[in-house]
mmCIF file of C-alpha atoms in Angstrom:
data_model
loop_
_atom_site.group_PDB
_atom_site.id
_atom_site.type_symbol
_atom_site.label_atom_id
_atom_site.label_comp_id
_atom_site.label_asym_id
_atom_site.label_seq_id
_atom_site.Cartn_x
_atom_site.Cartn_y
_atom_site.Cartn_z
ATOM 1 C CA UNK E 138 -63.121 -8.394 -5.725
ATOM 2 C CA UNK E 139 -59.550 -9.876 -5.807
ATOM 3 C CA UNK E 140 -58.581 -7.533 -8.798
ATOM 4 C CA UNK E 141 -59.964 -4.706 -5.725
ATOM 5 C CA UNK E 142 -57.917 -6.155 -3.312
ATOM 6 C CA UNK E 143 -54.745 -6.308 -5.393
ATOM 7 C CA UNK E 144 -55.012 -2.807 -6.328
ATOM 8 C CA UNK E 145 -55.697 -1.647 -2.762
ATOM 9 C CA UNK E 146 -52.142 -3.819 -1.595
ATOM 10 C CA UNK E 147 -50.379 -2.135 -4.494
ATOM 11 C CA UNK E 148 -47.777 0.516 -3.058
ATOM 12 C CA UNK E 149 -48.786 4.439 -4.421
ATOM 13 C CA UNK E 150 -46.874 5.780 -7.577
ATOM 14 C CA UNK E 151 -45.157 8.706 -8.369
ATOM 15 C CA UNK E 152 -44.282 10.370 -11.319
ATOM 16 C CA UNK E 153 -41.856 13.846 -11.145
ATOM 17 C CA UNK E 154 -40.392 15.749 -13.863
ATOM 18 C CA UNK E 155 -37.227 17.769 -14.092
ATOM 19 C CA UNK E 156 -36.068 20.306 -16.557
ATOM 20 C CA UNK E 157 -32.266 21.285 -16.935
ATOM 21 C CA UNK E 158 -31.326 25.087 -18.542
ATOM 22 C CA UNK E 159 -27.678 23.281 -20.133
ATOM 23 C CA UNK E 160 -28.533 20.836 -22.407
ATOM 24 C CA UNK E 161 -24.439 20.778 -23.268
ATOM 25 C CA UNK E 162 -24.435 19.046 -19.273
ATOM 26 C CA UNK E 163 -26.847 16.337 -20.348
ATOM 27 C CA UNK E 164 -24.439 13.677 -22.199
ATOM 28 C CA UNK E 165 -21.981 13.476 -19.226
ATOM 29 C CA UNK E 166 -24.962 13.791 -16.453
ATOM 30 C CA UNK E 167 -26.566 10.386 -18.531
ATOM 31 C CA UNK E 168 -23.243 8.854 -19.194
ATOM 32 C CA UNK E 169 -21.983 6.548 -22.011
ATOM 33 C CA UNK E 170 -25.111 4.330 -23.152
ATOM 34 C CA UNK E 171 -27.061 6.380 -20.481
ATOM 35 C CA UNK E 172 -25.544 3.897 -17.702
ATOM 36 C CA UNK E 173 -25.626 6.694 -14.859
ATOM 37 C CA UNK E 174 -29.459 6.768 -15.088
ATOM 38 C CA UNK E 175 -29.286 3.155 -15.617
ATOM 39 C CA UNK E 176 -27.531 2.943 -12.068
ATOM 40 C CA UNK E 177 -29.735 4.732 -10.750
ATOM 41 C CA UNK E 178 -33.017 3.047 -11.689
ATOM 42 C CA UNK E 179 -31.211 -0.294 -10.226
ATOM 43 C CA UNK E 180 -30.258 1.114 -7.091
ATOM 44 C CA UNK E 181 -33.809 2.880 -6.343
ATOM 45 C CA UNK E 182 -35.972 0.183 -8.254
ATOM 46 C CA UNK E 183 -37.414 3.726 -10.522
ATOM 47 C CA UNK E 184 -38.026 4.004 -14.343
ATOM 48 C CA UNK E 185 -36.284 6.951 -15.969
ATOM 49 C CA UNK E 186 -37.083 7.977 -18.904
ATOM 50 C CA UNK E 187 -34.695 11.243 -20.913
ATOM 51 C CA UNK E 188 -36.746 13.662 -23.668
ATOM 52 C CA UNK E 189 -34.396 16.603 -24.636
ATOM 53 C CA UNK E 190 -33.780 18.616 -21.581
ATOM 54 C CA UNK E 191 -37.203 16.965 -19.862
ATOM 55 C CA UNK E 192 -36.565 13.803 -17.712
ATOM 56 C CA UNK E 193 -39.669 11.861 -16.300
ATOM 57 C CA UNK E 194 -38.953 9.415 -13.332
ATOM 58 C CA UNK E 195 -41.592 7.366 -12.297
ATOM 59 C CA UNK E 196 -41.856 4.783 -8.848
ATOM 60 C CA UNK E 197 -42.626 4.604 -5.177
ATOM 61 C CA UNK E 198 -42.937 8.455 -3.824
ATOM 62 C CA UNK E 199 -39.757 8.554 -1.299
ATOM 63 C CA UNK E 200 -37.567 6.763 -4.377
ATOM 64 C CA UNK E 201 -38.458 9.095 -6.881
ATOM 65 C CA UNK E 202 -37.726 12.193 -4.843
ATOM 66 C CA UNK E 203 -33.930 10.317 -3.706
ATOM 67 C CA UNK E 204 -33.335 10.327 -7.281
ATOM 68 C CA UNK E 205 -34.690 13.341 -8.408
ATOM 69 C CA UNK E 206 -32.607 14.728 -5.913
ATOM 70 C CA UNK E 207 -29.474 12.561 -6.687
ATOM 71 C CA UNK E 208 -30.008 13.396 -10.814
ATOM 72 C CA UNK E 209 -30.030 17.194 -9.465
ATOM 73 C CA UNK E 210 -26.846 16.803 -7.482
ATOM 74 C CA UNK E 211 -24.882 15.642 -10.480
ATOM 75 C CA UNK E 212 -26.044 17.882 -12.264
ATOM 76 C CA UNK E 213 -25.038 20.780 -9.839
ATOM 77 C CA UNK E 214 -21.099 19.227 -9.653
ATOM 78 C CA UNK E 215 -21.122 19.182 -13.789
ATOM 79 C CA UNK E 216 -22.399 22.856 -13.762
ATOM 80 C CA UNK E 217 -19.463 23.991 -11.077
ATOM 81 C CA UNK E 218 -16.907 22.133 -13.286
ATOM 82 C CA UNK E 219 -16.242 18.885 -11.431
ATOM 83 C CA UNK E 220 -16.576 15.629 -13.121
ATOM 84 C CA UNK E 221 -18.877 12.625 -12.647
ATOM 85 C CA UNK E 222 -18.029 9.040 -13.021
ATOM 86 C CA UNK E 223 -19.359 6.001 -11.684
ATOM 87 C CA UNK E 224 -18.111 5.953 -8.336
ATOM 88 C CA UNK E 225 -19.584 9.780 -7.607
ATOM 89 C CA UNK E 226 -22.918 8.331 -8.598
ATOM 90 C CA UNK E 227 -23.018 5.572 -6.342
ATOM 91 C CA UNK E 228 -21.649 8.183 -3.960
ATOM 92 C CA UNK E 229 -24.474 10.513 -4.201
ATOM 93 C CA UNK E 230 -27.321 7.781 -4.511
ATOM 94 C CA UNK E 231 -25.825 6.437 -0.821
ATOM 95 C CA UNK E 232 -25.972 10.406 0.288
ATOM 96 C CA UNK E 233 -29.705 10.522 -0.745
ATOM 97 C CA UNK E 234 -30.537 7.575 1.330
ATOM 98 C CA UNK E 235 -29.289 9.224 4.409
ATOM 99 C CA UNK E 236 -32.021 10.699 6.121
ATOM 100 C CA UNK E 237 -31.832 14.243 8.642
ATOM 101 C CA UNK E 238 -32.940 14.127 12.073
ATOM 102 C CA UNK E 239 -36.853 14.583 10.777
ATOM 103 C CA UNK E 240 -36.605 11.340 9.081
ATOM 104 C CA UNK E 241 -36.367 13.045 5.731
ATOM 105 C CA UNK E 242 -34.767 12.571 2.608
ATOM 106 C CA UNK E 243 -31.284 14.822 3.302
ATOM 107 C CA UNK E 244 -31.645 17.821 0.098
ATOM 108 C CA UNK E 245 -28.495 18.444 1.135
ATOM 109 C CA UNK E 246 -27.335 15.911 -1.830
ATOM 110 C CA UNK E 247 -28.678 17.925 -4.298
ATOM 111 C CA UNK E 248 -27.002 21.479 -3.339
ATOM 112 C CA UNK E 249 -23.052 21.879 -4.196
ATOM 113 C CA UNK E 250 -20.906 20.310 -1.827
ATOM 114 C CA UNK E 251 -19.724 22.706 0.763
ATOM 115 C CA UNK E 252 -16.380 21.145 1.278
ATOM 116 C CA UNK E 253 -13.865 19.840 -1.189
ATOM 117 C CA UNK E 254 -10.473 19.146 -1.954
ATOM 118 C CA UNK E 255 -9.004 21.006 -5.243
ATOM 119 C CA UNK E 256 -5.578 19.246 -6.176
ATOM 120 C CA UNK E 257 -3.433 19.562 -9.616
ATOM 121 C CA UNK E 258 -5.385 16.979 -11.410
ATOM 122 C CA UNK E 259 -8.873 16.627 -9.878
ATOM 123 C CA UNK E 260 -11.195 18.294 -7.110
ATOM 124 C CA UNK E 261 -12.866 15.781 -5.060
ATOM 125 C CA UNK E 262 -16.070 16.101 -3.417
ATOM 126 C CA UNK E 263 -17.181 14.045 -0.319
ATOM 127 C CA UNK E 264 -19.383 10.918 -1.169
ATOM 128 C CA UNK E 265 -20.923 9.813 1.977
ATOM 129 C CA UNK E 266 -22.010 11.704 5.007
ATOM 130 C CA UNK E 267 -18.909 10.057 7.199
ATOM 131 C CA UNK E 268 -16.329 11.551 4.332
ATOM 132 C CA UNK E 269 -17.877 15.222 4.892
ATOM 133 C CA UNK E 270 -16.529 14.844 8.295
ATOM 134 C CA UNK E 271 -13.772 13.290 7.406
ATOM 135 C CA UNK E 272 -13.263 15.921 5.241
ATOM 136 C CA UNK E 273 -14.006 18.560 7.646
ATOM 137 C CA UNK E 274 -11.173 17.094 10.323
ATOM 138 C CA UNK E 275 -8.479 16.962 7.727
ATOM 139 C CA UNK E 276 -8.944 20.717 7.166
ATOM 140 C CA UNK E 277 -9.564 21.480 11.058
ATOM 141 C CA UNK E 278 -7.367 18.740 13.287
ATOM 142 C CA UNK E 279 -4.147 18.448 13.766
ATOM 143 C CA UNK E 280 -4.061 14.247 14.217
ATOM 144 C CA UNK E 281 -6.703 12.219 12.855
ATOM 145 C CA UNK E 282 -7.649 8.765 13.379
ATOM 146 C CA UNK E 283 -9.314 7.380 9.941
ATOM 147 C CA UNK E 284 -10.733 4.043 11.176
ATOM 148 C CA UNK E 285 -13.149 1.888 8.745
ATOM 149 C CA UNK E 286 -13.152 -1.419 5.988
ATOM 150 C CA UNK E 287 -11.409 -0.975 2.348
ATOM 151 C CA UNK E 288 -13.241 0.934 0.004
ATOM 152 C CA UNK E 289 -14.303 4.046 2.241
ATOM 153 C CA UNK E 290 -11.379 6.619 1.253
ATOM 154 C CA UNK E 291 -9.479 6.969 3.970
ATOM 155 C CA UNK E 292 -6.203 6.927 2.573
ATOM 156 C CA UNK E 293 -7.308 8.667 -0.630
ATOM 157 C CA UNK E 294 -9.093 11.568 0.998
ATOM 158 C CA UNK E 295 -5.686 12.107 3.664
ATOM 159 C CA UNK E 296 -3.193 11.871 0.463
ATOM 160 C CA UNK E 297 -5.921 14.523 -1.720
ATOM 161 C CA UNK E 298 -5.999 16.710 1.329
ATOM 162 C CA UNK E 299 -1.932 16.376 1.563
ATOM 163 C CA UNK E 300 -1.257 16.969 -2.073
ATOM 164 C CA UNK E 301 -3.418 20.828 -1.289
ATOM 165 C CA UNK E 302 -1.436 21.768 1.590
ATOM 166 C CA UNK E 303 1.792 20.788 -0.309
ATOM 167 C CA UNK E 304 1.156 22.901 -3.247
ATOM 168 C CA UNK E 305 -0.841 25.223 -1.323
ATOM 169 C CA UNK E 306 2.334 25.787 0.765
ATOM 170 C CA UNK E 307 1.000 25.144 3.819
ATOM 171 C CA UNK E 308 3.397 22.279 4.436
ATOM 172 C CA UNK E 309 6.898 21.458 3.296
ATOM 173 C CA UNK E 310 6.738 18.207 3.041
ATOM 174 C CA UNK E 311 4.231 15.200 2.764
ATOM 175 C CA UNK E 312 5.438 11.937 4.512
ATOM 176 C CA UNK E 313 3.697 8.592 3.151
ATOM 177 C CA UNK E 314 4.297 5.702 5.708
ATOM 178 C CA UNK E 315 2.906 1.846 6.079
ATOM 179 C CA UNK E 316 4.116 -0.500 8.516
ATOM 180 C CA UNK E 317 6.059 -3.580 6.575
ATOM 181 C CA UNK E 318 3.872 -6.656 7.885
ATOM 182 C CA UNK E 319 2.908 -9.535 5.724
ATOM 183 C CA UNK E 320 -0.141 -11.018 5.232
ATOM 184 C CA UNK E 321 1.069 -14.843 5.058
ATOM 185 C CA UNK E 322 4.319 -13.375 3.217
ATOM 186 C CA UNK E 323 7.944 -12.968 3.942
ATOM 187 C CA UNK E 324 9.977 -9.918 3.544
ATOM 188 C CA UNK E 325 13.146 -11.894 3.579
ATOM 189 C CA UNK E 326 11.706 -14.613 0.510
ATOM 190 C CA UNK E 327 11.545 -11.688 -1.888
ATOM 191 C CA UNK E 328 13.727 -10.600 -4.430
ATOM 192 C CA UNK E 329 15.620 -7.075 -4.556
ATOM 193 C CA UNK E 330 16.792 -4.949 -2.146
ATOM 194 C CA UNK E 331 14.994 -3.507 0.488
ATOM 195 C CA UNK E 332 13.272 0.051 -0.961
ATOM 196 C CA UNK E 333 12.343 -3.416 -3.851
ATOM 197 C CA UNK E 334 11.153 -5.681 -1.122
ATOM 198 C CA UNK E 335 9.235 -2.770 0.909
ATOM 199 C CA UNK E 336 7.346 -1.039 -2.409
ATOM 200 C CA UNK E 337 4.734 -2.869 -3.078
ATOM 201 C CA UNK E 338 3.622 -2.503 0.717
ATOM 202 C CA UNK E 339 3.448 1.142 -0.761
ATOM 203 C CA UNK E 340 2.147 0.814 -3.867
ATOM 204 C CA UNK E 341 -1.557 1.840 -2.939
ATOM 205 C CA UNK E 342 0.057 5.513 -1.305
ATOM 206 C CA UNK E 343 1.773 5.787 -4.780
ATOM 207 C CA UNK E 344 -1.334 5.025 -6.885
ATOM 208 C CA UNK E 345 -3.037 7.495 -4.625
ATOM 209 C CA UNK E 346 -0.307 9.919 -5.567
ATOM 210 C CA UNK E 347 -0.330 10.003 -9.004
ATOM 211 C CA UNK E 348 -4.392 10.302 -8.854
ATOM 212 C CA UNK E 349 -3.979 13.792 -7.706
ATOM 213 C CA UNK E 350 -0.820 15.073 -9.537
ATOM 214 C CA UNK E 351 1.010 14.722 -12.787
ATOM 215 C CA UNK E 352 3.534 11.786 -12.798
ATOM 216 C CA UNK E 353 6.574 14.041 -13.900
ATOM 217 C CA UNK E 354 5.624 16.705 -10.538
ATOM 218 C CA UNK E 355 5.342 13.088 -8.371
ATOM 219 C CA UNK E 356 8.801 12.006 -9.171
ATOM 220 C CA UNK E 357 10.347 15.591 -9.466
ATOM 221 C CA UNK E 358 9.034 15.905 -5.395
ATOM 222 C CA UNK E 359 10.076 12.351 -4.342
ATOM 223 C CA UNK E 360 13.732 12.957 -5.658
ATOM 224 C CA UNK E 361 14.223 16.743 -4.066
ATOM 225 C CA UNK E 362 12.124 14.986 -1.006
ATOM 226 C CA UNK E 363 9.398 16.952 -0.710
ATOM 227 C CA UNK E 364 7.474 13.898 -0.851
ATOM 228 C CA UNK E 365 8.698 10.484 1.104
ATOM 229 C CA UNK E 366 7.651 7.018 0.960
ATOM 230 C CA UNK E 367 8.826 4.900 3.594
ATOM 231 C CA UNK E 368 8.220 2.228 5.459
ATOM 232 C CA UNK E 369 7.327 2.866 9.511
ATOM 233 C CA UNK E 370 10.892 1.537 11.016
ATOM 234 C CA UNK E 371 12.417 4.472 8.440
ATOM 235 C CA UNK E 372 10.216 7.023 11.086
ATOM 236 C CA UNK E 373 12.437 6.381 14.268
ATOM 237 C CA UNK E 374 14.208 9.368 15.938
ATOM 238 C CA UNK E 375 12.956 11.913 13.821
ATOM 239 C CA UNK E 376 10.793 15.236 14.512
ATOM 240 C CA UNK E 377 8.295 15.508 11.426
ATOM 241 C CA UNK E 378 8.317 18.920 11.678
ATOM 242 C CA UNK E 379 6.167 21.520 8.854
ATOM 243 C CA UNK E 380 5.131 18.029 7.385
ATOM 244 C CA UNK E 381 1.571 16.032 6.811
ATOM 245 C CA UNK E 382 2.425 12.958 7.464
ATOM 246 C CA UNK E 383 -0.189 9.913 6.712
ATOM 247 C CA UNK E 384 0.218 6.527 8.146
ATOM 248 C CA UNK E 385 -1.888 4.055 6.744
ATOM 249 C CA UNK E 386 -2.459 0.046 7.637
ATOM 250 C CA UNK E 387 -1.964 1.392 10.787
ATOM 251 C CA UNK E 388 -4.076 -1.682 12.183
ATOM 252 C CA UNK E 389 -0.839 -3.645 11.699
ATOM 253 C CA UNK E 390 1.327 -1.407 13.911
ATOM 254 C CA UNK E 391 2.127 -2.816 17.281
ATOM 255 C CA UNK E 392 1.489 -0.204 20.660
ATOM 256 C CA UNK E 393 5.433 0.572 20.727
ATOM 257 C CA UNK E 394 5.823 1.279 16.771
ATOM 258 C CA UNK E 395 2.274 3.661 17.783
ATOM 259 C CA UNK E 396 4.040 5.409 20.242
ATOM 260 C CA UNK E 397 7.032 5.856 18.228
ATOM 261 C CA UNK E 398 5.229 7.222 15.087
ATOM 262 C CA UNK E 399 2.889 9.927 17.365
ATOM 263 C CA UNK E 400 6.070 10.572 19.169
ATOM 264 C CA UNK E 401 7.269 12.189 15.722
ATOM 265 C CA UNK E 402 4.459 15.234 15.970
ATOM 266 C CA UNK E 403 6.371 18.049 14.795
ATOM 267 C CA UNK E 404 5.622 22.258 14.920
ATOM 268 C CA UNK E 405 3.331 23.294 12.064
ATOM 269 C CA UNK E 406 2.413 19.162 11.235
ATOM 270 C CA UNK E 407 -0.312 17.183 10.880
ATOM 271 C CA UNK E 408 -1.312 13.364 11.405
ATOM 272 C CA UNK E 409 -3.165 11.027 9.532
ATOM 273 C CA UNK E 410 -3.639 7.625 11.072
ATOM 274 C CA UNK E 411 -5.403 5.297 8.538
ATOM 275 C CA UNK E 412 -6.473 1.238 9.128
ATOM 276 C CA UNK E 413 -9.209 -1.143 9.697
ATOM 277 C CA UNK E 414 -8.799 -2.516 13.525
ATOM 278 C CA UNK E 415 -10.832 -5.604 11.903
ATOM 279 C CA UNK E 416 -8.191 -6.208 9.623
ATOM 280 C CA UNK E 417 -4.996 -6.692 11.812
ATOM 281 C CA UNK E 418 -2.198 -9.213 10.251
ATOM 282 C CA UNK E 419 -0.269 -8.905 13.251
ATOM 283 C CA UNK E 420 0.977 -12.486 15.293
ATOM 284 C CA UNK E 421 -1.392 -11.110 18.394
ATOM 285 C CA UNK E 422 -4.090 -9.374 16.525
ATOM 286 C CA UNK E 423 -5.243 -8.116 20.148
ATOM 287 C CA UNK E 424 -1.986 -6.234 20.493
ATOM 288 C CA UNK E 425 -2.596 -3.462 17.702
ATOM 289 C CA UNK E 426 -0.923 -0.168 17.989
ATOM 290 C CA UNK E 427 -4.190 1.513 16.743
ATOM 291 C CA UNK E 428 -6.752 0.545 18.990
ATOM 292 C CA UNK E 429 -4.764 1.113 21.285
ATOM 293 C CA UNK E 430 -3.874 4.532 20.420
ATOM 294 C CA UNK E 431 -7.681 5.420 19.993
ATOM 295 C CA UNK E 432 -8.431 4.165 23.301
ATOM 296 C CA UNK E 433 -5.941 6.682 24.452
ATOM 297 C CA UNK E 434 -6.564 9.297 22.808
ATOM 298 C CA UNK E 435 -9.885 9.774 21.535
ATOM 299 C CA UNK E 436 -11.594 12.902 22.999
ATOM 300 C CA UNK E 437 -8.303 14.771 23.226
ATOM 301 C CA UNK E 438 -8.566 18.533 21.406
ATOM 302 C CA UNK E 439 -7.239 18.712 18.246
ATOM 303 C CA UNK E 440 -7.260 14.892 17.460
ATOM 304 C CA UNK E 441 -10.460 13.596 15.805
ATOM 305 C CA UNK E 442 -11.444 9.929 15.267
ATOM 306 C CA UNK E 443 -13.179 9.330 12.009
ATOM 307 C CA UNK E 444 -15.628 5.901 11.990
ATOM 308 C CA UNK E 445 -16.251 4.769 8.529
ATOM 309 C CA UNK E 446 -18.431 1.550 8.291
ATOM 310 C CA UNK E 447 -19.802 -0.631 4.953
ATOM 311 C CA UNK E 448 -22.636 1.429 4.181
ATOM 312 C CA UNK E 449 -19.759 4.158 3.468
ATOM 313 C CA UNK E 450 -18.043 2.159 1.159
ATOM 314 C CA UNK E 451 -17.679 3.978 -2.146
ATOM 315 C CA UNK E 452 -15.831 1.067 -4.525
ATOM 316 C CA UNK E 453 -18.290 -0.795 -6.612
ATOM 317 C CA UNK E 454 -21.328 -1.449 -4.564
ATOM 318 C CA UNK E 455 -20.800 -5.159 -4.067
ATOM 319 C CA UNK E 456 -17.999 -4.106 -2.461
ATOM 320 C CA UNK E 457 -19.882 -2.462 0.232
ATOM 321 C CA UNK E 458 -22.237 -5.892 0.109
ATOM 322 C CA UNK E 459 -18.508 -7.822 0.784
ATOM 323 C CA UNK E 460 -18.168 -6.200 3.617
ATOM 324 C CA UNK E 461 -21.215 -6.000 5.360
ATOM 325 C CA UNK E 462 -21.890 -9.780 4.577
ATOM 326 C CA UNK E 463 -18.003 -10.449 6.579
ATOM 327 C CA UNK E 464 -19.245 -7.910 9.485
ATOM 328 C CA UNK E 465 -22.291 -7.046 9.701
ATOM 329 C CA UNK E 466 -24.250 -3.798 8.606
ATOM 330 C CA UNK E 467 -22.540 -0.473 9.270
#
């Protein structure tokens, strides 16, 4: 009778099968030691099991379908040429677990993605349903407020979308900006001169940089200018004119530095505004430049405010775990 019982309790199984036509796909779609369909048996609690072009996966109905549909969507970004890597799996398992307004698992994440960014080195597909908007603004608006915790791609997706309208032509020249404020730290105590003291305030818009173009192109456009790195001050009483211009850590910008930056908006430019209003480093955190700017602007044509939260996180999951367990769920 209790064996009966137990059985009854017992959540129903499901077992699906999928068959790909390009077995050459397979390796990278499994990954190194099979550790992309080892990610995703941890993250959906499924068994997975690989026979030549045949893969069985096995668990609770709803999770076997998310990654059915998530093994599918890889394999739909290898067949169109892009690559996988860890990250885009963790992307697309997150995707999968957003559901439409029928409360169904979105198929969307198995179908090529119909946005993207194509730059020199890599094209970049969206990996969360906030970064397809995201996404979607940076091609459409003309200022856009990126708001959201570390991890989410705010900066990387604004500096990708750059990089294609530089090369594309589209703009002149691509501006790089981060306001100079210290986390417990003192311009003034470091060594070097200033473009020395100010660079590793940078570095992350560099690293970004180099991700999407060859290093010898980066520092070929940074010394004829068509790209700039500079710190905020460096923006005052200029028009940023046929130029996308990204400001990120913009949390850490007071109202009148804001005011000053926006005030730049040049003919044939576009804004990026990038920070985390929970992370302000500023003396009066209540006194940040970009909450106040959104509270001024939001709902204005042609500027879009972008709302990332943890569950959009696309680092290593934990990270996304970091930040929910500092504030709250997304």
């Amino acid at each position: 009778m209790a064996q009966k019982k137990a059985a009854e309790a017992s959540p129903p199984r499901a077992r699906l099968e999928i068959e790909f036509d390009q077995p050459h796909l397979l390796g990278s779609l499994f990954g190194e030691f099979d550790r992309n369909l080892v990610a995703i048996e941890d993250r959906l609690g499924v068994y997975i099991a690989a026979r030549g072009t045949r893969v069985q996966i096995e668990g609770e109905p709803e999770a076997a379908a998310r990654a059915r549909d998530v093994l599918t969507g890889l394999y739909n970004r290898l067949d169109q040429g892009q690559d996988i890597d860890a990250g885009a799996v963790e992307g697309v398992i997150a995707m999968s677990g957003q559901p439409t307004l029928d409360g169904i698992v979105s198929s969307d994440v198995a179908e090529p993605p119909k946005i993207m960014i194509r730059t020199r080195r890599k094209t970049i597909v969206p990996r969360s349903k906030t970064q397809v908007a995201y996404m979607e603004a940076l091609a459409r608006d003309e200022i856009i407020f990126a708001l959201g915790p570390a991890g989410t791609g705010k900066t990387y997706l604004a500096v990708a979308q750059a990089v294609q309208q530089l090369i594309g032509g589209s703009v002149d020249r691509l501006i790089l900006s981060r306001p100079a404020v210290e986390a417990g730290e003192r311009l003034g105590f470091l060594p070097g001169d200033m473009k020395e003291k100010v660079d590793p305030y940078l570095r992350p818009l560099y690293d970004a940089l180099y991700d999407m173009l060859p290093t010898e192109q980066v520092e070929r456009r940074i010394a004829s200018g068509e790209i700039e790195i500079a710190p905020l001050a460096f923006m005052r009483g200029r028009t940023l004119a046929d130029a996308f211009v990204i400001l990120d850590e913009a949390q850490n910008t007071t109202p009148q530095q804001m005011k000053m930056f926006l005030t730049r908006f040049g003919m044939r430019s576009r804004m990026v505004i990038c920070g985390d209003p929970k992370q302000v480093d500023l003396p009066e955190p209540g006194k940040s430049g970009l909450a106040d700017a959104v509270s001024k602007l939001e709902g204005i044509a042609k500027i879009a405010t972008i709302r990332f939260g943890a569950g959009d996180v696309v680092r290593h999951p934990l990270v996304g775990k970091i930040v929910e367990a500092y504030e709250g769920p997304a």
